[in-house]
Amino acid sequence: MSTDPTIPAGAGDVSVYFAPPNHQLYGGRLFELEGNQFAGDNILAPFAAVHAHLSAAGCVVDTIDRLPQRPDGRRNVVISYGMPEPHPSDAVRRYTTLAKRDDVTLAAFFALECPIVEPGLYRELPAMHGFFDRVYSWSDTTSLLQFTGRPVSAEHFCWPQSFDAVHEPLWQARDRRFIVMMNANKLPRLDTNELYSARRRAVEYFHRFGEVDLYGRHWDQAPRRVGKSRTPATIRRLLERAWQMRQRLLPDPVYAAASAAWRGAAPSKSQTMSQYRFALCFENSVLKGWMTEKLFDCFFVGTIPIYWGAPDVLEWVPAECFIDMRQFRDLAELRAFLHALTPAEEQRYRDAARAFLESERFDPFRIRAWVELHDRIVRDAIGASA
């Protein structure tokens, strides 16, 4: 997928370098859809589309680890999707150095990760605002202030979805099981408005009735703390062993239920989710604008999401497309509601989600919008450095 290039002629002397969200996507792997373990269910498609679009305009496109250490006679534009460095302070040092180079334009910094996952990124976001021409966030200045410590003027973006329409054969699937949750066994780095524990409680509750299947990594191990840490790997391994020993001696009933409901890691998220009527679809955190792929992944395969996350979700997605967890006092009331739904009522949710994907309201989340945003960023950077 690509759009017609609007980057002006003369872009042949421009190179665009991207800092990926993590170091595993260095070496150009950010743009690879084939043979990349991180590209499951087309998740890297938006980045591959940006690569194709900029390349068609004549730009050299690569990841930031391949940015020449010294000027090479080209105009180098840098766009960052986070801090792949071992620690946020390392990113500050990198951009302090790059900001001094006349051949480099620090064009845009995207805060892709959730604040409770990478709090260090948000502590350094004011510094990134000083280095980059633009900072982009899912959320707004007021909502982020508790994480940034001081106001950061950020432009809003919507997370680009990897698909534009339903997966027809999967959407049409019948004879579905009751409810699924697809999440890895993780803990947040901050507890502010976190929903990790709500996910575990939901699995434990529905497991009492044998009604839930859990997919994801590491549910046979100790939960893993997300985000970057200075704690040595040996210490982390000791803590994990201590947790496993405690679980054997004094099992936590929530984790015991999760282990019993666990069905392993899904080889394909879409294929697996299409086998269920409902999905527990909780974001990492309750935060304005924080709306990832979870809701839309359900829409693509005709599974009805039970959503909890962005408090402004109804500004983006019609209420008739999903079940809003906020409407229920507890999980028992939710379960009663689900069992009371008729097949015709379930179908109305599915049809509404499909209509939404086919409408203009879905446009901000399409790959096309993501490509057009990057086209503007690079055009402006070229103009500023000309």
GROMACS .gro file of C-alpha atoms in nm:
model
  386
    1MET     CA    1   0.000   0.000   0.000
    2SER     CA    2   0.132   0.347  -0.081
    3THR     CA    3   0.013   0.691  -0.182
    4ASP     CA    4   0.141   0.909  -0.463
    5PRO     CA    5   0.463   1.078  -0.353
    6THR     CA    6   0.430   1.449  -0.288
    7ILE     CA    7   0.784   1.497  -0.164
    8PRO     CA    8   0.944   1.748  -0.403
    9ALA     CA    9   1.192   1.664  -0.674
   10GLY     CA   10   1.546   1.663  -0.547
   11ALA     CA   11   1.477   1.419  -0.266
   12GLY     CA   12   1.744   1.196  -0.417
   13ASP     CA   13   1.997   1.358  -0.188
   14VAL     CA   14   1.781   1.298   0.121
   15SER     CA   15   1.817   1.006   0.360
   16VAL     CA   16   1.551   0.932   0.622
   17TYR     CA   17   1.660   0.736   0.927
   18PHE     CA   18   1.415   0.586   1.177
   19ALA     CA   19   1.482   0.501   1.539
   20PRO     CA   20   1.264   0.191   1.595
   21PRO     CA   21   1.079   0.124   1.921
   22ASN     CA   22   1.340  -0.134   2.023
   23HIS     CA   23   1.687  -0.243   1.920
   24GLN     CA   24   1.561  -0.577   1.780
   25LEU     CA   25   1.432  -0.379   1.480
   26TYR     CA   26   1.769  -0.228   1.393
   27GLY     CA   27   1.937  -0.331   1.068
   28GLY     CA   28   1.633  -0.229   0.864
   29ARG     CA   29   1.413  -0.495   1.025
   30LEU     CA   30   1.156  -0.228   1.112
   31PHE     CA   31   1.042  -0.240   0.748
   32GLU     CA   32   1.060  -0.617   0.687
   33LEU     CA   33   0.740  -0.818   0.665
   34GLU     CA   34   0.894  -1.151   0.568
   35GLY     CA   35   1.106  -1.363   0.799
   36ASN     CA   36   1.078  -1.116   1.088
   37GLN     CA   37   0.964  -1.261   1.422
   38PHE     CA   38   0.827  -0.919   1.519
   39ALA     CA   39   0.610  -0.886   1.207
   40GLY     CA   40   0.334  -1.126   1.313
   41ASP     CA   41  -0.014  -1.049   1.182
   42ASN     CA   42   0.128  -0.773   0.962
   43ILE     CA   43   0.207  -0.549   1.260
   44LEU     CA   44   0.496  -0.379   1.079
   45ALA     CA   45   0.290  -0.304   0.767
   46PRO     CA   46   0.251   0.069   0.848
   47PHE     CA   47   0.628   0.110   0.874
   48ALA     CA   48   0.688  -0.090   0.557
   49ALA     CA   49   0.437   0.135   0.377
   50VAL     CA   50   0.623   0.448   0.490
   51HIS     CA   51   0.948   0.293   0.365
   52ALA     CA   52   0.792   0.216   0.026
   53HIS     CA   53   0.646   0.564  -0.007
   54LEU     CA   54   0.964   0.752   0.081
   55SER     CA   55   1.175   0.522  -0.136
   56ALA     CA   56   0.941   0.590  -0.431
   57ALA     CA   57   1.008   0.960  -0.379
   58GLY     CA   58   1.382   0.899  -0.418
   59CYS     CA   59   1.484   0.901  -0.051
   60VAL     CA   60   1.725   0.653   0.104
   61VAL     CA   61   1.538   0.495   0.399
   62ASP     CA   62   1.694   0.297   0.683
   63THR     CA   63   1.710   0.253   1.060
   64ILE     CA   64   1.913   0.492   1.272
   65ASP     CA   65   2.188   0.244   1.354
   66ARG     CA   66   2.300   0.290   0.989
   67LEU     CA   67   2.316   0.669   1.004
   68PRO     CA   68   2.674   0.769   0.904
   69GLN     CA   69   2.884   0.887   1.193
   70ARG     CA   70   3.009   1.182   0.988
   71PRO     CA   71   2.851   1.405   0.720
   72ASP     CA   72   2.822   1.219   0.389
   73GLY     CA   73   2.707   1.502   0.163
   74ARG     CA   74   2.339   1.414   0.205
   75ARG     CA   75   2.054   1.574   0.399
   76ASN     CA   76   1.972   1.331   0.679
   77VAL     CA   77   1.624   1.340   0.833
   78VAL     CA   78   1.568   1.154   1.160
   79ILE     CA   79   1.229   1.029   1.281
   80SER     CA   80   1.215   0.846   1.612
   81TYR     CA   81   0.953   0.597   1.731
   82GLY     CA   82   1.089   0.585   2.084
   83MET     CA   83   1.413   0.505   2.258
   84PRO     CA   84   1.575   0.179   2.142
   85GLU     CA   85   1.882   0.263   2.352
   86PRO     CA   86   1.944   0.067   2.675
   87HIS     CA   87   1.828   0.363   2.887
   88PRO     CA   88   1.650   0.694   2.815
   89SER     CA   89   1.961   0.888   2.917
   90ASP     CA   90   2.146   0.715   2.631
   91ALA     CA   91   1.885   0.852   2.389
   92VAL     CA   92   1.934   1.203   2.526
   93ARG     CA   93   2.310   1.173   2.462
   94ARG     CA   94   2.247   1.047   2.109
   95TYR     CA   95   2.018   1.334   2.016
   96THR     CA   96   2.236   1.592   2.190
   97THR     CA   97   2.514   1.488   1.953
   98LEU     CA   98   2.295   1.468   1.642
   99ALA     CA   99   2.139   1.810   1.710
  100LYS     CA  100   2.483   1.967   1.662
  101ARG     CA  101   2.526   1.827   1.311
  102ASP     CA  102   2.442   2.060   1.022
  103ASP     CA  103   2.359   1.764   0.796
  104VAL     CA  104   2.095   1.619   1.033
  105THR     CA  105   1.738   1.738   1.088
  106LEU     CA  106   1.564   1.587   1.390
  107ALA     CA  107   1.218   1.599   1.236
  108ALA     CA  108   0.976   1.409   1.458
  109PHE     CA  109   0.962   1.206   1.778
  110PHE     CA  110   0.668   0.966   1.831
  111ALA     CA  111   0.592   0.856   2.187
  112LEU     CA  112   0.454   0.517   2.083
  113GLU     CA  113   0.471   0.332   2.412
  114CYS     CA  114   0.242   0.365   2.711
  115PRO     CA  115   0.370   0.579   3.003
  116ILE     CA  116   0.330   0.299   3.258
  117VAL     CA  117   0.539   0.072   3.034
  118GLU     CA  118   0.821   0.317   2.960
  119PRO     CA  119   0.802   0.595   3.221
  120GLY     CA  120   1.161   0.695   3.141
  121LEU     CA  121   1.059   0.787   2.788
  122TYR     CA  122   0.803   1.032   2.924
  123ARG     CA  123   1.041   1.177   3.180
  124GLU     CA  124   1.270   1.262   2.890
  125LEU     CA  125   0.989   1.379   2.659
  126PRO     CA  126   1.051   1.748   2.742
  127ALA     CA  127   1.412   1.697   2.628
  128MET     CA  128   1.291   1.532   2.307
  129HIS     CA  129   1.067   1.833   2.249
  130GLY     CA  130   1.377   2.046   2.265
  131PHE     CA  131   1.564   1.835   2.009
  132PHE     CA  132   1.290   1.751   1.756
  133ASP     CA  133   1.085   1.984   1.539
  134ARG     CA  134   0.770   1.796   1.637
  135VAL     CA  135   0.663   1.557   1.912
  136TYR     CA  136   0.365   1.326   1.856
  137SER     CA  137   0.157   1.149   2.119
  138TRP     CA  138  -0.164   0.951   2.142
  139SER     CA  139  -0.270   1.171   2.430
  140ASP     CA  140  -0.262   1.540   2.523
  141THR     CA  141  -0.051   1.774   2.735
  142THR     CA  142  -0.281   1.767   3.039
  143SER     CA  143  -0.318   1.388   3.049
  144LEU     CA  144   0.057   1.333   3.013
  145LEU     CA  145   0.164   1.592   3.271
  146GLN     CA  146   0.167   1.337   3.553
  147PHE     CA  147   0.432   1.143   3.359
  148THR     CA  148   0.633   1.423   3.195
  149GLY     CA  149   0.660   1.649   3.499
  150ARG     CA  150   0.617   1.961   3.290
  151PRO     CA  151   0.397   2.049   2.992
  152VAL     CA  152   0.499   1.910   2.655
  153SER     CA  153   0.322   2.038   2.346
  154ALA     CA  154   0.252   1.726   2.143
  155GLU     CA  155   0.061   1.680   1.819
  156HIS     CA  156  -0.192   1.399   1.819
  157PHE     CA  157  -0.167   1.084   1.608
  158CYS     CA  158  -0.374   0.768   1.584
  159TRP     CA  159  -0.210   0.428   1.593
  160PRO     CA  160  -0.206   0.295   1.233
  161GLN     CA  161  -0.382  -0.036   1.189
  162SER     CA  162  -0.220  -0.307   0.982
  163PHE     CA  163  -0.534  -0.382   0.781
  164ASP     CA  164  -0.802  -0.173   0.610
  165ALA     CA  165  -1.089  -0.422   0.598
  166VAL     CA  166  -1.225  -0.739   0.756
  167HIS     CA  167  -1.054  -1.073   0.695
  168GLU     CA  168  -1.353  -1.214   0.512
  169PRO     CA  169  -1.315  -1.591   0.571
  170LEU     CA  170  -1.232  -1.532   0.939
  171TRP     CA  171  -1.510  -1.277   0.986
  172GLN     CA  172  -1.761  -1.530   0.850
  173ALA     CA  173  -1.651  -1.806   1.091
  174ARG     CA  174  -1.929  -1.970   1.291
  175ASP     CA  175  -1.944  -2.225   1.577
  176ARG     CA  176  -1.727  -1.998   1.790
  177ARG     CA  177  -1.627  -2.059   2.151
  178PHE     CA  178  -1.731  -1.816   2.423
  179ILE     CA  179  -1.453  -1.578   2.528
  180VAL     CA  180  -1.080  -1.527   2.476
  181MET     CA  181  -0.805  -1.305   2.608
  182MET     CA  182  -0.474  -1.254   2.428
  183ASN     CA  183  -0.202  -1.095   2.639
  184ALA     CA  184   0.144  -1.186   2.764
  185ASN     CA  185   0.214  -1.237   3.134
  186LYS     CA  186   0.356  -0.897   3.225
  187LEU     CA  187   0.359  -0.636   3.497
  188PRO     CA  188   0.367  -0.260   3.442
  189ARG     CA  189   0.660  -0.046   3.550
  190LEU     CA  190   0.413   0.202   3.702
  191ASP     CA  191   0.075   0.121   3.856
  192THR     CA  192  -0.096   0.445   3.753
  193ASN     CA  193  -0.439   0.352   3.610
  194GLU     CA  194  -0.303   0.014   3.506
  195LEU     CA  195  -0.526  -0.262   3.366
  196TYR     CA  196  -0.284  -0.556   3.382
  197SER     CA  197  -0.439  -0.668   3.713
  198ALA     CA  198  -0.791  -0.621   3.571
  199ARG     CA  199  -0.704  -0.861   3.290
  200ARG     CA  200  -0.589  -1.126   3.536
  201ARG     CA  201  -0.900  -1.084   3.752
  202ALA     CA  202  -1.121  -1.121   3.445
  203VAL     CA  203  -0.949  -1.444   3.343
  204GLU     CA  204  -0.976  -1.579   3.697
  205TYR     CA  205  -1.349  -1.498   3.710
  206PHE     CA  206  -1.446  -1.654   3.377
  207HIS     CA  207  -1.223  -1.955   3.445
  208ARG     CA  208  -1.448  -2.042   3.740
  209PHE     CA  209  -1.710  -2.135   3.480
  210GLY     CA  210  -1.467  -2.289   3.230
  211GLU     CA  211  -1.556  -2.017   2.980
  212VAL     CA  212  -1.227  -1.846   2.893
  213ASP     CA  213  -0.920  -1.939   2.692
  214LEU     CA  214  -0.600  -1.741   2.750
  215TYR     CA  215  -0.330  -1.701   2.485
  216GLY     CA  216   0.003  -1.524   2.514
  217ARG     CA  217   0.362  -1.572   2.621
  218HIS     CA  218   0.511  -1.664   2.959
  219TRP     CA  219   0.202  -1.768   3.154
  220ASP     CA  220   0.402  -2.076   3.259
  221GLN     CA  221   0.663  -1.845   3.413
  222ALA     CA  222   0.688  -1.555   3.657
  223PRO     CA  223   0.533  -1.231   3.527
  224ARG     CA  224   0.783  -1.007   3.353
  225ARG     CA  225   0.816  -0.639   3.432
  226VAL     CA  226   0.780  -0.437   3.112
  227GLY     CA  227   1.004  -0.151   3.001
  228LYS     CA  228   1.373  -0.081   3.044
  229SER     CA  229   1.553  -0.155   3.368
  230ARG     CA  230   1.904  -0.115   3.511
  231THR     CA  231   1.854  -0.431   3.719
  232PRO     CA  232   2.112  -0.694   3.613
  233ALA     CA  233   1.974  -0.997   3.432
  234THR     CA  234   2.109  -1.230   3.704
  235ILE     CA  235   1.907  -1.047   3.969
  236ARG     CA  236   1.595  -1.059   3.752
  237ARG     CA  237   1.636  -1.435   3.708
  238LEU     CA  238   1.673  -1.483   4.085
  239LEU     CA  239   1.356  -1.283   4.147
  240GLU     CA  240   1.170  -1.493   3.889
  241ARG     CA  241   1.284  -1.817   4.055
  242ALA     CA  242   1.174  -1.684   4.395
  243TRP     CA  243   0.831  -1.601   4.251
  244GLN     CA  244   0.797  -1.950   4.103
  245MET     CA  245   0.895  -2.112   4.432
  246ARG     CA  246   0.644  -1.900   4.624
  247GLN     CA  247   0.375  -1.988   4.370
  248ARG     CA  248   0.440  -2.358   4.425
  249LEU     CA  249   0.421  -2.323   4.805
  250LEU     CA  250   0.146  -2.059   4.835
  251PRO     CA  251  -0.022  -2.039   4.495
  252ASP     CA  252  -0.189  -1.711   4.404
  253PRO     CA  253  -0.540  -1.817   4.288
  254VAL     CA  254  -0.542  -1.553   4.014
  255TYR     CA  255  -0.221  -1.683   3.856
  256ALA     CA  256  -0.327  -2.043   3.916
  257ALA     CA  257  -0.645  -1.976   3.718
  258ALA     CA  258  -0.449  -1.805   3.441
  259SER     CA  259  -0.216  -2.103   3.418
  260ALA     CA  260  -0.512  -2.341   3.393
  261ALA     CA  261  -0.685  -2.129   3.126
  262TRP     CA  262  -0.365  -2.081   2.926
  263ARG     CA  263  -0.354  -2.234   2.578
  264GLY     CA  264  -0.003  -2.124   2.484
  265ALA     CA  265   0.115  -1.860   2.241
  266ALA     CA  266  -0.118  -1.815   1.944
  267PRO     CA  267   0.056  -1.884   1.611
  268SER     CA  268  -0.175  -1.627   1.449
  269LYS     CA  269  -0.368  -1.368   1.648
  270SER     CA  270  -0.630  -1.326   1.377
  271GLN     CA  271  -0.688  -1.696   1.323
  272THR     CA  272  -0.712  -1.766   1.693
  273MET     CA  273  -0.937  -1.474   1.781
  274SER     CA  274  -1.177  -1.559   1.499
  275GLN     CA  275  -1.266  -1.878   1.688
  276TYR     CA  276  -1.439  -1.683   1.967
  277ARG     CA  277  -1.758  -1.478   2.006
  278PHE     CA  278  -1.610  -1.231   2.257
  279ALA     CA  279  -1.266  -1.102   2.352
  280LEU     CA  280  -1.154  -0.940   2.677
  281CYS     CA  281  -0.991  -0.638   2.523
  282PHE     CA  282  -0.828  -0.429   2.797
  283GLU     CA  283  -0.555  -0.177   2.716
  284ASN     CA  284  -0.245  -0.152   2.937
  285SER     CA  285  -0.375   0.164   3.099
  286VAL     CA  286  -0.671   0.400   3.125
  287LEU     CA  287  -0.537   0.711   2.951
  288LYS     CA  288  -0.696   0.958   2.713
  289GLY     CA  289  -0.614   0.867   2.353
  290TRP     CA  290  -0.440   0.541   2.446
  291MET     CA  291  -0.610   0.317   2.191
  292THR     CA  292  -0.392   0.052   2.028
  293GLU     CA  293  -0.465  -0.231   1.788
  294LYS     CA  294  -0.662  -0.442   2.039
  295LEU     CA  295  -1.008  -0.310   1.959
  296PHE     CA  296  -0.956  -0.316   1.582
  297ASP     CA  297  -0.805  -0.665   1.575
  298CYS     CA  298  -1.143  -0.789   1.702
  299PHE     CA  299  -1.332  -0.595   1.436
  300PHE     CA  300  -1.125  -0.746   1.154
  301VAL     CA  301  -1.228  -1.103   1.244
  302GLY     CA  302  -1.585  -1.051   1.365
  303THR     CA  303  -1.514  -1.101   1.734
  304ILE     CA  304  -1.700  -0.869   1.971
  305PRO     CA  305  -1.457  -0.679   2.194
  306ILE     CA  306  -1.524  -0.613   2.561
  307TYR     CA  307  -1.323  -0.292   2.577
  308TRP     CA  308  -1.164  -0.101   2.860
  309GLY     CA  309  -0.901   0.164   2.804
  310ALA     CA  310  -0.915   0.506   2.642
  311PRO     CA  311  -1.180   0.712   2.825
  312ASP     CA  312  -1.243   0.903   2.500
  313VAL     CA  313  -1.296   0.589   2.291
  314LEU     CA  314  -1.649   0.698   2.191
  315GLU     CA  315  -1.503   1.006   2.020
  316TRP     CA  316  -1.337   0.768   1.776
  317VAL     CA  317  -1.543   0.448   1.761
  318PRO     CA  318  -1.926   0.419   1.766
  319ALA     CA  319  -2.071   0.268   2.083
  320GLU     CA  320  -2.264   0.004   1.888
  321CYS     CA  321  -1.936  -0.159   1.772
  322PHE     CA  322  -1.821  -0.294   2.108
  323ILE     CA  323  -1.919  -0.379   2.464
  324ASP     CA  324  -1.800  -0.106   2.701
  325MET     CA  325  -1.666  -0.257   3.024
  326ARG     CA  326  -1.735   0.071   3.204
  327GLN     CA  327  -2.109   0.005   3.177
  328PHE     CA  328  -2.096  -0.286   3.423
  329ARG     CA  329  -2.065  -0.283   3.800
  330ASP     CA  330  -1.856  -0.599   3.801
  331LEU     CA  331  -1.765  -0.909   3.604
  332ALA     CA  332  -2.075  -1.095   3.720
  333GLU     CA  333  -2.298  -0.830   3.564
  334LEU     CA  334  -2.091  -0.845   3.245
  335ARG     CA  335  -2.122  -1.224   3.229
  336ALA     CA  336  -2.499  -1.207   3.274
  337PHE     CA  337  -2.520  -0.953   2.992
  338LEU     CA  338  -2.312  -1.168   2.757
  339HIS     CA  339  -2.522  -1.478   2.819
  340ALA     CA  340  -2.842  -1.280   2.765
  341LEU     CA  341  -2.741  -1.159   2.419
  342THR     CA  342  -2.932  -1.318   2.134
  343PRO     CA  343  -2.759  -1.423   1.811
  344ALA     CA  344  -2.928  -1.131   1.636
  345GLU     CA  345  -2.793  -0.885   1.896
  346GLU     CA  346  -2.443  -1.026   1.861
  347GLN     CA  347  -2.467  -0.991   1.485
  348ARG     CA  348  -2.558  -0.624   1.522
  349TYR     CA  349  -2.230  -0.560   1.704
  350ARG     CA  350  -2.040  -0.739   1.430
  351ASP     CA  351  -2.220  -0.557   1.150
  352ALA     CA  352  -2.169  -0.219   1.318
  353ALA     CA  353  -1.794  -0.282   1.351
  354ARG     CA  354  -1.773  -0.382   0.986
  355ALA     CA  355  -1.962  -0.068   0.882
  356PHE     CA  356  -1.722   0.141   1.090
  357LEU     CA  357  -1.419  -0.011   0.914
  358GLU     CA  358  -1.579   0.079   0.580
  359SER     CA  359  -1.655   0.437   0.685
  360GLU     CA  360  -1.462   0.763   0.693
  361ARG     CA  361  -1.451   0.745   1.073
  362PHE     CA  362  -1.188   0.473   1.041
  363ASP     CA  363  -0.970   0.687   0.811
  364PRO     CA  364  -0.744   0.831   1.088
  365PHE     CA  365  -0.636   0.475   1.168
  366ARG     CA  366  -0.562   0.363   0.813
  367ILE     CA  367  -0.209   0.306   0.683
  368ARG     CA  368  -0.279   0.577   0.426
  369ALA     CA  369  -0.312   0.840   0.700
  370TRP     CA  370   0.014   0.722   0.857
  371VAL     CA  371   0.196   0.749   0.524
  372GLU     CA  372   0.053   1.094   0.455
  373LEU     CA  373   0.166   1.214   0.798
  374HIS     CA  374   0.522   1.101   0.730
  375ASP     CA  375   0.512   1.258   0.386
  376ARG     CA  376   0.434   1.594   0.551
  377ILE     CA  377   0.704   1.549   0.812
  378VAL     CA  378   0.973   1.479   0.553
  379ARG     CA  379   0.852   1.755   0.318
  380ASP     CA  380   0.873   2.007   0.601
  381ALA     CA  381   1.217   1.882   0.707
  382ILE     CA  382   1.348   1.912   0.351
  383GLY     CA  383   1.207   2.261   0.322
  384ALA     CA  384   1.359   2.370   0.652
  385SER     CA  385   1.703   2.239   0.561
  386ALA     CA  386   1.709   2.357   0.201
   0.00000   0.00000   0.00000
